[in-house]
Amino acid sequence: MLLNLRDFETAAREKLDPVHADFIAGGARDEITVRENEAAFARLRLLPRVLRDTSRRALGVTLLGDRSAMPVLLSPTAFHKLAAPEGERATARAAAATGVIMIVSMASTVSVGDIAAAAPAAPRWFQLYLQPDPEITDALVRRAADAGCSALVVTVDSPVLGAGERNRRNGFHDLPPGMRCENLAGLRDGEPGHVRQIVMSPELTWEHIDRLRATTSLPVLLKGVLHPDDAREAVRRGVDGLLLSNHGGRQLDTVPATIDLLPGIAAAVAGRIPVVLDGGVRRGTDVVKALALGATAVGIGRPVMWALAEGGEKGVRRMLELLREEIDDALALCGATGPAALPPGLVYRREQP
Amino acid sequence: MLLNLRDFETAAREKLDPVHADFIAGGARDEITVRENEAAFARLRLLPRVLRDTSRRALGVTLLGDRSAMPVLLSPTAFHKLAAPEGERATARAAAATGVIMIVSMASTVSVGDIAAAAPAAPRWFQLYLQPDPEITDALVRRAADAGCSALVVTVDSPVLGAGERNRRNGFHDLPPGMRCENLAGLRDGEPGHVRQIVMSPELTWEHIDRLRATTSLPVLLKGVLHPDDAREAVRRGVDGLLLSNHGGRQLDTVPATIDLLPGIAAAVAGRIPVVLDGGVRRGTDVVKALALGATAVGIGRPVMWALAEGGEKGVRRMLELLREEIDDALALCGATGPAALPPGLVYRREQP
Amino acid sequence: MLLNLRDFETAAREKLDPVHADFIAGGARDEITVRENEAAFARLRLLPRVLRDTSRRALGVTLLGDRSAMPVLLSPTAFHKLAAPEGERATARAAAATGVIMIVSMASTVSVGDIAAAAPAAPRWFQLYLQPDPEITDALVRRAADAGCSALVVTVDSPVLGAGERNRRNGFHDLPPGMRCENLAGLRDGEPGHVRQIVMSPELTWEHIDRLRATTSLPVLLKGVLHPDDAREAVRRGVDGLLLSNHGGRQLDTVPATIDLLPGIAAAVAGRIPVVLDGGVRRGTDVVKALALGATAVGIGRPVMWALAEGGEKGVRRMLELLREEIDDALALCGATGPAALPPGLVYRREQP
Amino acid sequence: MLLNLRDFETAAREKLDPVHADFIAGGARDEITVRENEAAFARLRLLPRVLRDTSRRALGVTLLGDRSAMPVLLSPTAFHKLAAPEGERATARAAAATGVIMIVSMASTVSVGDIAAAAPAAPRWFQLYLQPDPEITDALVRRAADAGCSALVVTVDSPVLGAGERNRRNGFHDLPPGMRCENLAGLRDGEPGHVRQIVMSPELTWEHIDRLRATTSLPVLLKGVLHPDDAREAVRRGVDGLLLSNHGGRQLDTVPATIDLLPGIAAAVAGRIPVVLDGGVRRGTDVVKALALGATAVGIGRPVMWALAEGGEKGVRRMLELLREEIDDALALCGATGPAALPPGLVYRREQP
C-alpha cells in the first residue's frame, strides 16, 4: 500500500531491473552518508506550539521568481527512462500537475526541450556539470534557456565521479540500448549522447562560475557546497542560490548529512540567497525540520525515481500529493500556517542522557 | 504470566482483533515518538539513597481536590469496547476499586453518564476536544458535569488528526457494528455517534480556552502542551493544570519523549499548577523518575487497554495493582516514603562516555 | 574452552538447573542495570604508558588489615550449594588457595563456622542484613566473629527485596530440599533456616549502623551506598569501608553502573576509607579501570557461581587464576607494576564524535 | 569481486586455513579495540571544499628521507608465508612495484636479507622488539642495516604478549612445519628461528631506546606510544618518528582507536617528528582523515595479509592500487591536490543530537 514515500521504494523494487534499482538506491563506497542523511532527520525532534489558529495554511513558496505550490523541488536525477518508458516527460507532467519546480538533470534521457514540451507552462530549472570545453557548456546553457529553464543549478561536488560499488559489482556502466543522454546528443558532429560524454572536471574553480554567470542572464545556483566558507564565497561572488546537497551520498562517502550542515550554511548565507536542501527527505516532518533550520525549500531525488517506476506520471503525482499532505499536517501540528510562519525554536535538541 | 505492564500487551494480542491491537499499539507515521517515550525512560538512571526508614510509605496524591491512591491516573483512551464488551464501565470499576482517577475519553464507547453510574463514588475527569460549534462543546461539558466529572482535560495537540499508518494499512476507519461514540450521540437531532462527528479544529486559539473557562466552574487542564512558552501562557491565563502528553506518539511524529520535556515544563510552571505526565510509563521506576523531575502524577494509556483486553475489569485491577507494587518498591529502594518526599537529585545523568 | 570468566557462564549453563542458572544470571525487573554494569566497563578506554620497567609486578593489596594476593575479593553471593554439592566449602578452599578474601553471604548454604573450618587460615568477611530483631543480628555477628570473620559487610540497599521477574516466571521461591540458610538455623528455638527468615527491613537508618558498630569490634563496611552524600555520611559516622555495589542489578533497576559512579564516590570518600567495587567485573582490564578510578579492589559475584557450577573448588581456582593472569597482563601492558603504582590518567574518555 | 580492501578479507577466507585467518583477523581478549579502530574512522565526517582546481594531484610523501608514492606504508605484520608460499618476498615486490615503503617485521618468515634481495631498489624499514640480550638486538640491527633498511621501528607496547583468545581456542601456538622466523635463525649457535625466541621484555625503559640510538646511525621510530606524555618524551629524547599504533588491537584490549588519539599525539609532537598512524585504515577517506588530523602517512596491516592470501604479489599490488585510487579520489573530492595541501577543518565533528 502506498502510504508514504518509502512505500514507493518497495513497490519500485518489484518493477525495476535489480541493477537499476541498485543504481538508484546506492551511493559511494560504504554508503555511510546515504544512511546518515535519513538517520540525521530521524534524530531531530520537533517541539510544536499549540492553539495558534492554523486553519488557513498556505504551503507555497517563491524561489528566484518561480512559484512552487509547496516548499519542495524535484532535485535533478539522471536517467528517468530506467524507471518508466516516458522518462522525464512523465516526471515533468507530474511536477506541473502538482505545481512544483522540476530541476532537469543534464543527464536526462529526454532532452530538456522535449521535457519542456511535455509541460510547457510549468517552471523548470536545469542542472549542469561545467564542461572543460566552454563551447559545450555554452551550448548546453543555450538548450536549457531555449527550453524555458529559469535557473541553472551547477554541480560543484564532482571533480571526479563518486564510486558506486554496487554499480561496479552489478556491471552497470552504460544505459540500456535505446536510451541516451539526449542533452548531449549532437552537441558536436556525431556526438551520440553517451553518458561518458559528461566530463567531471577537477580543474574547475570559482572563476569558471564567474564566467558562466557572465555568459547567461539566468540565475545560477550551486549544488554541492557543504562548507560555510564556500557558502560565504558563493554569496560574495553573486551566486543566486545554493542547493545544499551531498549528492545523496553518491560522491564523497562519510560527508555529513545535509540537515546537520544546514544551520552552519544558513548562518553563513544569512538570508541573502535562498538555500534548498536535499538528502534524505522522506517525510513532511523532514521538510518542516529543514525549513525550521533555515532552508527555503527542500529537494527530493530517489523518491521521484521510485514513484516513476511504480506508476509513471501518476505515481509521481501520487507521491507528491502524499508529501504535500504530510507537510500540511506537520505544519498544522506544529502550530504553523506556512513555510514562512514557523514558530521559533521548532527544532529541539534534547540534553544528553 | 502477568508480572508487569508489558506482559499485558502480549496477553492482549492473543485476544484482540489484530486490527484493533494495531490501533492501540500504533502511532503516527514512523512511530519514532512511540518508541522514544519508552526509550527515554530507559535511558534515565536513578541514584537511590539508603538508611532513611521507609517503612511508613504512603502513595496517595491529591490532584485538584481529587484523591488518588497512588500518583497514577488513567489517561483518556478511546473505544474501550474494542477491548472488552463492557468497555469503559469495566475500566471505571477497576479504577474505583484501586482508588485512581479515571479520565474519561470524549470518544468513549460508553457514555460518561453510564460510566459514572458504574462507579458512582469514584472521582473522574472528562477529556474534551473543543468543537467548532460552541453549542456542541457546551452540551458535552454539561454531560460531563452532570456525570460528576470534576475536571475537564482539553486536548490541544490535535488541530488535525495524526496519521496512523497502521490503521490505514489495516483499513481501520470505523468502529465495528454496535459500537459508537456515546457521548456524541443525540447531541443534536439524529446525530448517530459516529467517530467522524468529533471534529479536530485547527482554528482553536487560547481565546477558546478562555471562553471554555468562562462557561464552566470545573477546573480546566490542557493536554498536549509541549513547549515551555505555551506552559507559561497556560499558567498566565489561569489554566488549572497540564497533562504533559505527546498523545502517546499518535499525533506529530518525532516529537520528543515527554519525560525529556518534563524538566523544561516543570521549570516553566514553577509549581503553580500540577503537571501530570503520560507517554511510555510502564514501570514503577518510570513513575518515580517522573515525580523526581517535577510531575505531580503520571497517566497511563495503552496498558489500560491491554489489561482490559486481557481480563476486563479484573485485568485492569490486576495491572494497576502490579503498578502500585512497583511504585511502592521503587520508593522504598530509592529511600523515599512517598511522592512528596523524594530525595533531591534522584535522577542521575551520567557523564558522556 | 575456559579462557575467560564469561566462558564459565557458558559451561555452567550446561550443568545447572535452568531455574537456578536464571536465578544467578538474572536481576531486577528489566535487568537494565545488569547489562549496564558490563556495558559501562566496555565503554571505558585505557590509555597505557610505555617503557616503564614493569618486570617486577606485585598484585597484592591489604584491606582493613587482611591481605589479598590480588585486588579481588569474592563478593557475597547466596546459595552456593545450588552450584556444587560442597557449596561454600569449595569456594572457601579455592579462595584460600588463591589467596583472596571471601565475603561469606549471610544466605550461605554452609554455615560460616563450617566455611571457616574448610579453610581455617584464610581471611574471610561476613555479609549481614541487619534484622529488625537486634538479638538476631547480635547472634549472627557472634557467629561470624566466632568463625574468624575479620570484617562485617552490611547490605544497605535492601529495604525491600528486589523483584527478580525471572524467578517469578520460573516459580523459584525456595531452596531445593536438603538446602537451607545455615547461618539462620537454630538462632532461636526451632528456626529451620528458611530463606524467608532473612528480613529485608525498610525501617533501617544510620542509627542502626551506629548501634552495630557499638556492639562489635569488627570493622564495618557498607554495601550498597551509591550516592556521594551517603558515602560522606558513612565516612562521617566512622564506617570502615564501602563496597560500592548495585547488588549486581538485583535490587533497584535502572540504577547506574557502579563503575560510572566510582569517580563520584571516590571523590566523596577522598581516600579516608577503602572502596571496593563490584558489578560487571569480567576482565583484568575491568579491574585496572576500577583501580584507576579510585577503587582499592574489586569484588566478583556471578563468575564465582559459574565457576563453582562448572568445576567446584577446582573451577573457582581456575577462574581466579585466569583473572589473576589477566590483571597481571593488563598492569604490564598499562605500564604499571601494581595496584598502587598506576600511572595517572589511565582511563581515557574520548571526546564526543 | 575485489573492489575495496575489505573484499580481500572475504576472498582470503576462502584460501586461508581458518586457524591462520583467525590469527590474522583476531585481537586481544574481547577485541573491542579491533572493532573500535574501524568504528572510529566511520564516525568521523569529512567536510569537503569545492572549486579549487584539483586536476594536478600528487600523492607522494617523503618520510625520513624515503620516498613513498602515496601516504601509505606497509605496517609490520608477521608470518607472510602463512598467506602465500613466497611470503615476504611477494609483499616486498608488490610494495616496490607500487612505490610504497615496507616495514619488515622482525617475525618475518623470509629473512630481511632475502626480502631485500627480492626488491633491492625499494625502501624498507625494519621492525624490532628490543631483546633482553643486547647482543641479540645488535645482531638484528646489523642484519637490518646490511639488508639496506633505512629506519628501525621499535615496538614498545609489548612488555608481555597480548592474549589472542582465538589463537588459544584454535590451538595456534607454532608456525607450520617448514616456516620459521628467519631473522632469528642462527643468531647464536644452533638457534633455530622459533617464534618463542622473540622475547617480550617488560623491563624495557627509555634508557634502552637511548642505548639503541647510540649504537646505530639509522633513524629510530617508536611503535606503540599512545599517551601524549610519552610522545613528548620521545621527542625530547631525540626519537625520529612515531608509528601511532595500538598493534591492531592485539595487545591491550579497550585501548582507544588510534584515530581518536591522533589529535592529542599530533599536538604533543607539534610537527617536530613525523607521525604514521595505523589501525583500521580501510578506505581512501580513512587516509585523508588521518592526514587531516596530523598524520604524515598511514600504515596498513591486515589488508596486506588478506591480499597476499588472495593473490600473492599480484594481490597485494591490486590492493595497493585500489587504495591509491581511493586516496586520489578522496583528495579530489575534498578539494585537495595532495597530502600536504589539505584544506583546514576538513574533519567535521557534528554537534550532539
mmCIF file of N, CA and C in Angstrom, chain B residues 34-118:
data_model
loop_
_atom_site.group_PDB
_atom_site.id
_atom_site.type_symbol
_atom_site.label_atom_id
_atom_site.label_comp_id
_atom_site.label_asym_id
_atom_site.label_seq_id
_atom_site.Cartn_x
_atom_site.Cartn_y
_atom_site.Cartn_z
ATOM 1 N N VAL B 34 6.572 7.120 19.482
ATOM 2 C CA VAL B 34 6.056 5.978 20.256
ATOM 3 C C VAL B 34 7.215 5.265 20.944
ATOM 4 N N ARG B 35 8.242 4.951 20.172
ATOM 5 C CA ARG B 35 9.380 4.234 20.749
ATOM 6 C C ARG B 35 10.186 5.118 21.715
ATOM 7 N N GLU B 36 10.311 6.378 21.332
ATOM 8 C CA GLU B 36 11.136 7.293 22.119
ATOM 9 C C GLU B 36 10.574 7.476 23.532
ATOM 10 N N ASN B 37 9.263 7.462 23.675
ATOM 11 C CA ASN B 37 8.687 7.622 25.011
ATOM 12 C C ASN B 37 9.239 6.573 25.972
ATOM 13 N N GLU B 38 9.250 5.344 25.566
ATOM 14 C CA GLU B 38 9.774 4.301 26.455
ATOM 15 C C GLU B 38 11.294 4.349 26.548
ATOM 16 N N ALA B 39 11.934 4.616 25.405
ATOM 17 C CA ALA B 39 13.404 4.625 25.385
ATOM 18 C C ALA B 39 13.959 5.712 26.304
ATOM 19 N N ALA B 40 13.265 6.836 26.350
ATOM 20 C CA ALA B 40 13.768 7.947 27.173
ATOM 21 C C ALA B 40 13.728 7.586 28.649
ATOM 22 N N PHE B 41 12.683 6.897 29.076
ATOM 23 C CA PHE B 41 12.665 6.424 30.470
ATOM 24 C C PHE B 41 13.812 5.455 30.724
ATOM 25 N N ALA B 42 14.046 4.551 29.770
ATOM 26 C CA ALA B 42 15.082 3.531 29.968
ATOM 27 C C ALA B 42 16.474 4.154 30.059
ATOM 28 N N ARG B 43 16.645 5.330 29.424
ATOM 29 C CA ARG B 43 17.957 5.993 29.480
ATOM 30 C C ARG B 43 18.236 6.625 30.843
ATOM 31 N N LEU B 44 17.190 7.003 31.537
ATOM 32 C CA LEU B 44 17.390 7.715 32.798
ATOM 33 C C LEU B 44 17.826 6.744 33.896
ATOM 34 N N ARG B 45 18.653 7.242 34.780
ATOM 35 C CA ARG B 45 19.162 6.420 35.867
ATOM 36 C C ARG B 45 18.717 7.017 37.209
ATOM 37 N N LEU B 46 18.384 6.149 38.124
ATOM 38 C CA LEU B 46 18.025 6.569 39.478
ATOM 39 C C LEU B 46 19.218 6.395 40.409
ATOM 40 N N LEU B 47 19.447 7.369 41.250
ATOM 41 C CA LEU B 47 20.558 7.291 42.200
ATOM 42 C C LEU B 47 19.962 7.271 43.607
ATOM 43 N N PRO B 48 19.736 6.082 44.133
ATOM 44 C CA PRO B 48 18.964 5.968 45.377
ATOM 45 C C PRO B 48 19.760 6.390 46.606
ATOM 46 N N ARG B 49 19.037 6.665 47.664
ATOM 47 C CA ARG B 49 19.607 6.926 48.986
ATOM 48 C C ARG B 49 19.299 5.748 49.908
ATOM 49 N N VAL B 50 20.093 5.628 50.944
ATOM 50 C CA VAL B 50 19.935 4.456 51.817
ATOM 51 C C VAL B 50 19.718 4.862 53.267
ATOM 52 N N LEU B 51 19.230 3.927 54.050
ATOM 53 C CA LEU B 51 19.140 4.053 55.514
ATOM 54 C C LEU B 51 18.282 5.238 55.936
ATOM 55 N N ARG B 52 17.107 5.361 55.322
ATOM 56 C CA ARG B 52 16.258 6.520 55.603
ATOM 57 C C ARG B 52 14.919 6.136 56.236
ATOM 58 N N ASP B 53 14.746 4.946 56.716
ATOM 59 C CA ASP B 53 13.470 4.476 57.289
ATOM 60 C C ASP B 53 12.287 4.752 56.357
ATOM 61 N N THR B 54 12.072 3.851 55.475
ATOM 62 C CA THR B 54 10.952 3.974 54.537
ATOM 63 C C THR B 54 9.846 2.982 54.885
ATOM 64 N N SER B 55 9.755 2.668 56.122
ATOM 65 C CA SER B 55 8.765 1.643 56.499
ATOM 66 C C SER B 55 7.332 2.166 56.425
ATOM 67 N N ARG B 56 7.148 3.465 56.612
ATOM 68 C CA ARG B 56 5.781 4.005 56.540
ATOM 69 C C ARG B 56 5.596 4.764 55.239
ATOM 70 N N ARG B 57 5.344 4.017 54.169
ATOM 71 C CA ARG B 57 5.190 4.649 52.854
ATOM 72 C C ARG B 57 3.720 4.956 52.584
ATOM 73 N N ALA B 58 3.469 6.083 51.948
ATOM 74 C CA ALA B 58 2.100 6.454 51.571
ATOM 75 C C ALA B 58 2.150 6.951 50.146
ATOM 76 N N LEU B 59 1.379 6.343 49.272
ATOM 77 C CA LEU B 59 1.488 6.601 47.836
ATOM 78 C C LEU B 59 0.480 7.627 47.318
ATOM 79 N N GLY B 60 -0.492 8.001 48.135
ATOM 80 C CA GLY B 60 -1.590 8.825 47.631
ATOM 81 C C GLY B 60 -1.171 10.243 47.264
ATOM 82 N N VAL B 61 -1.915 10.814 46.333
ATOM 83 C CA VAL B 61 -1.722 12.224 45.973
ATOM 84 C C VAL B 61 -3.109 12.865 45.819
ATOM 85 N N THR B 62 -3.149 14.165 45.991
ATOM 86 C CA THR B 62 -4.373 14.923 45.746
ATOM 87 C C THR B 62 -4.151 15.805 44.533
ATOM 88 N N LEU B 63 -5.109 15.710 43.619
ATOM 89 C CA LEU B 63 -4.971 16.453 42.356
ATOM 90 C C LEU B 63 -6.218 17.290 42.143
ATOM 91 N N LEU B 64 -6.098 18.599 42.228
ATOM 92 C CA LEU B 64 -7.242 19.494 42.048
ATOM 93 C C LEU B 64 -8.409 19.047 42.915
ATOM 94 N N GLY B 65 -8.110 18.655 44.121
ATOM 95 C CA GLY B 65 -9.157 18.302 45.067
ATOM 96 C C GLY B 65 -9.554 16.843 45.061
ATOM 97 N N ASP B 66 -9.157 16.116 44.043
ATOM 98 C CA ASP B 66 -9.486 14.690 43.991
ATOM 99 C C ASP B 66 -8.332 13.873 44.543
ATOM 100 N N ARG B 67 -8.703 12.802 45.215
ATOM 101 C CA ARG B 67 -7.704 11.954 45.837
ATOM 102 C C ARG B 67 -7.435 10.751 44.944
ATOM 103 N N SER B 68 -6.169 10.432 44.753
ATOM 104 C CA SER B 68 -5.817 9.210 44.046
ATOM 105 C C SER B 68 -4.944 8.387 44.985
ATOM 106 N N ALA B 69 -5.188 7.097 45.021
ATOM 107 C CA ALA B 69 -4.474 6.245 45.969
ATOM 108 C C ALA B 69 -3.010 6.077 45.614
ATOM 109 N N MET B 70 -2.678 6.460 44.398
ATOM 110 C CA MET B 70 -1.265 6.441 44.003
ATOM 111 C C MET B 70 -1.082 7.525 42.939
ATOM 112 N N PRO B 71 0.162 7.911 42.630
ATOM 113 C CA PRO B 71 0.365 9.032 41.702
ATOM 114 C C PRO B 71 0.179 8.616 40.243
ATOM 115 N N VAL B 72 -0.969 8.011 39.990
ATOM 116 C CA VAL B 72 -1.259 7.465 38.661
ATOM 117 C C VAL B 72 -2.706 7.790 38.317
ATOM 118 N N LEU B 73 -2.927 8.260 37.093
ATOM 119 C CA LEU B 73 -4.280 8.429 36.571
ATOM 120 C C LEU B 73 -4.436 7.561 35.346
ATOM 121 N N LEU B 74 -5.681 7.305 35.003
ATOM 122 C CA LEU B 74 -5.916 6.664 33.716
ATOM 123 C C LEU B 74 -6.038 7.759 32.676
ATOM 124 N N SER B 75 -5.077 7.841 31.793
ATOM 125 C CA SER B 75 -5.143 8.828 30.715
ATOM 126 C C SER B 75 -6.308 8.479 29.799
ATOM 127 N N PRO B 76 -6.876 9.497 29.145
ATOM 128 C CA PRO B 76 -8.026 9.195 28.289
ATOM 129 C C PRO B 76 -7.614 8.358 27.085
ATOM 130 N N THR B 77 -8.294 7.260 26.875
ATOM 131 C CA THR B 77 -8.101 6.431 25.676
ATOM 132 C C THR B 77 -9.485 6.109 25.119
ATOM 133 N N ALA B 78 -9.538 6.028 23.812
ATOM 134 C CA ALA B 78 -10.834 5.868 23.136
ATOM 135 C C ALA B 78 -11.242 4.402 23.065
ATOM 136 N N PHE B 79 -12.547 4.183 22.882
ATOM 137 C CA PHE B 79 -13.076 2.908 22.369
ATOM 138 C C PHE B 79 -12.775 1.689 23.237
ATOM 139 N N HIS B 80 -13.070 1.744 24.497
ATOM 140 C CA HIS B 80 -12.743 0.604 25.359
ATOM 141 C C HIS B 80 -13.517 -0.651 24.986
ATOM 142 N N LYS B 81 -14.665 -0.489 24.299
ATOM 143 C CA LYS B 81 -15.402 -1.698 23.903
ATOM 144 C C LYS B 81 -14.624 -2.533 22.882
ATOM 145 N N LEU B 82 -13.651 -1.911 22.209
ATOM 146 C CA LEU B 82 -12.793 -2.732 21.342
ATOM 147 C C LEU B 82 -12.048 -3.791 22.160
ATOM 148 N N ALA B 83 -11.809 -3.473 23.424
ATOM 149 C CA ALA B 83 -11.006 -4.365 24.257
ATOM 150 C C ALA B 83 -11.853 -5.316 25.090
ATOM 151 N N ALA B 84 -13.014 -4.877 25.500
ATOM 152 C CA ALA B 84 -13.857 -5.738 26.341
ATOM 153 C C ALA B 84 -15.306 -5.318 26.159
ATOM 154 N N PRO B 85 -16.229 -6.250 26.214
ATOM 155 C CA PRO B 85 -17.635 -5.940 25.928
ATOM 156 C C PRO B 85 -18.203 -4.843 26.834
ATOM 157 N N GLU B 86 -17.807 -4.839 28.071
ATOM 158 C CA GLU B 86 -18.352 -3.822 28.961
ATOM 159 C C GLU B 86 -17.722 -2.448 28.753
ATOM 160 N N GLY B 87 -16.627 -2.419 28.042
ATOM 161 C CA GLY B 87 -15.986 -1.158 27.722
ATOM 162 C C GLY B 87 -15.621 -0.350 28.952
ATOM 163 N N GLU B 88 -15.871 0.954 28.888
ATOM 164 C CA GLU B 88 -15.428 1.884 29.931
ATOM 165 C C GLU B 88 -16.065 1.589 31.288
ATOM 166 N N ARG B 89 -17.184 0.890 31.310
ATOM 167 C CA ARG B 89 -17.757 0.518 32.619
ATOM 168 C C ARG B 89 -16.764 -0.321 33.421
ATOM 169 N N ALA B 90 -16.174 -1.305 32.743
ATOM 170 C CA ALA B 90 -15.203 -2.171 33.418
ATOM 171 C C ALA B 90 -13.999 -1.363 33.890
ATOM 172 N N THR B 91 -13.521 -0.484 33.036
ATOM 173 C CA THR B 91 -12.380 0.350 33.407
ATOM 174 C C THR B 91 -12.704 1.187 34.635
ATOM 175 N N ALA B 92 -13.891 1.782 34.621
ATOM 176 C CA ALA B 92 -14.273 2.668 35.720
ATOM 177 C C ALA B 92 -14.340 1.904 37.036
ATOM 178 N N ARG B 93 -14.877 0.698 36.988
ATOM 179 C CA ARG B 93 -14.957 -0.081 38.231
ATOM 180 C C ARG B 93 -13.558 -0.446 38.742
ATOM 181 N N ALA B 94 -12.678 -0.797 37.816
ATOM 182 C CA ALA B 94 -11.308 -1.136 38.223
ATOM 183 C C ALA B 94 -10.602 0.081 38.815
ATOM 184 N N ALA B 95 -10.802 1.241 38.184
ATOM 185 C CA ALA B 95 -10.189 2.470 38.711
ATOM 186 C C ALA B 95 -10.729 2.751 40.108
ATOM 187 N N ALA B 96 -12.032 2.615 40.251
ATOM 188 C CA ALA B 96 -12.643 2.888 41.556
ATOM 189 C C ALA B 96 -12.108 1.917 42.602
ATOM 190 N N ALA B 97 -12.006 0.656 42.231
ATOM 191 C CA ALA B 97 -11.537 -0.345 43.186
ATOM 192 C C ALA B 97 -10.106 -0.065 43.624
ATOM 193 N N THR B 98 -9.316 0.479 42.711
ATOM 194 C CA THR B 98 -7.904 0.747 43.018
ATOM 195 C C THR B 98 -7.716 2.142 43.596
ATOM 196 N N GLY B 99 -8.738 2.972 43.456
ATOM 197 C CA GLY B 99 -8.657 4.300 44.037
ATOM 198 C C GLY B 99 -7.940 5.318 43.170
ATOM 199 N N VAL B 100 -7.949 5.113 41.850
ATOM 200 C CA VAL B 100 -7.273 6.094 40.988
ATOM 201 C C VAL B 100 -8.308 6.837 40.133
ATOM 202 N N ILE B 101 -7.933 8.027 39.720
ATOM 203 C CA ILE B 101 -8.817 8.876 38.928
ATOM 204 C C ILE B 101 -8.820 8.395 37.485
ATOM 205 N N MET B 102 -10.003 8.265 36.915
ATOM 206 C CA MET B 102 -10.120 7.910 35.503
ATOM 207 C C MET B 102 -10.443 9.175 34.713
ATOM 208 N N ILE B 103 -9.693 9.398 33.649
ATOM 209 C CA ILE B 103 -10.036 10.486 32.729
ATOM 210 C C ILE B 103 -10.825 9.862 31.583
ATOM 211 N N VAL B 104 -12.114 10.146 31.558
ATOM 212 C CA VAL B 104 -12.978 9.566 30.545
ATOM 213 C C VAL B 104 -12.704 10.248 29.207
ATOM 214 N N SER B 105 -12.536 9.425 28.179
ATOM 215 C CA SER B 105 -12.321 9.986 26.851
ATOM 216 C C SER B 105 -13.635 10.482 26.265
ATOM 217 N N MET B 106 -13.578 11.619 25.585
ATOM 218 C CA MET B 106 -14.747 12.074 24.837
ATOM 219 C C MET B 106 -15.173 10.999 23.840
ATOM 220 N N ALA B 107 -14.216 10.186 23.362
ATOM 221 C CA ALA B 107 -14.526 9.146 22.392
ATOM 222 C C ALA B 107 -14.783 7.799 23.065
ATOM 223 N N SER B 108 -15.405 7.832 24.224
ATOM 224 C CA SER B 108 -15.707 6.563 24.896
ATOM 225 C C SER B 108 -16.879 5.875 24.213
ATOM 226 N N THR B 109 -16.888 4.573 24.330
ATOM 227 C CA THR B 109 -17.976 3.783 23.734
ATOM 228 C C THR B 109 -19.079 3.489 24.764
ATOM 229 N N VAL B 110 -18.903 4.021 25.953
ATOM 230 C CA VAL B 110 -19.989 4.069 26.952
ATOM 231 C C VAL B 110 -20.129 5.543 27.295
ATOM 232 N N SER B 111 -21.337 6.020 27.465
ATOM 233 C CA SER B 111 -21.496 7.452 27.744
ATOM 234 C C SER B 111 -20.932 7.777 29.117
ATOM 235 N N VAL B 112 -20.490 9.013 29.262
ATOM 236 C CA VAL B 112 -19.893 9.413 30.534
ATOM 237 C C VAL B 112 -20.891 9.218 31.671
ATOM 238 N N GLY B 113 -22.155 9.388 31.369
ATOM 239 C CA GLY B 113 -23.176 9.173 32.397
ATOM 240 C C GLY B 113 -23.224 7.715 32.830
ATOM 241 N N ASP B 114 -23.191 6.826 31.884
ATOM 242 C CA ASP B 114 -23.220 5.400 32.233
ATOM 243 C C ASP B 114 -21.921 4.967 32.912
ATOM 244 N N ILE B 115 -20.833 5.580 32.528
ATOM 245 C CA ILE B 115 -19.557 5.299 33.212
ATOM 246 C C ILE B 115 -19.671 5.699 34.679
ATOM 247 N N ALA B 116 -20.234 6.882 34.881
ATOM 248 C CA ALA B 116 -20.405 7.362 36.256
ATOM 249 C C ALA B 116 -21.298 6.410 37.043
ATOM 250 N N ALA B 117 -22.346 5.932 36.400
ATOM 251 C CA ALA B 117 -23.274 5.025 37.095
ATOM 252 C C ALA B 117 -22.595 3.715 37.485
ATOM 253 N N ALA B 118 -21.553 3.346 36.724
ATOM 254 C CA ALA B 118 -20.870 2.084 37.013
ATOM 255 C C ALA B 118 -19.984 2.186 38.248
#
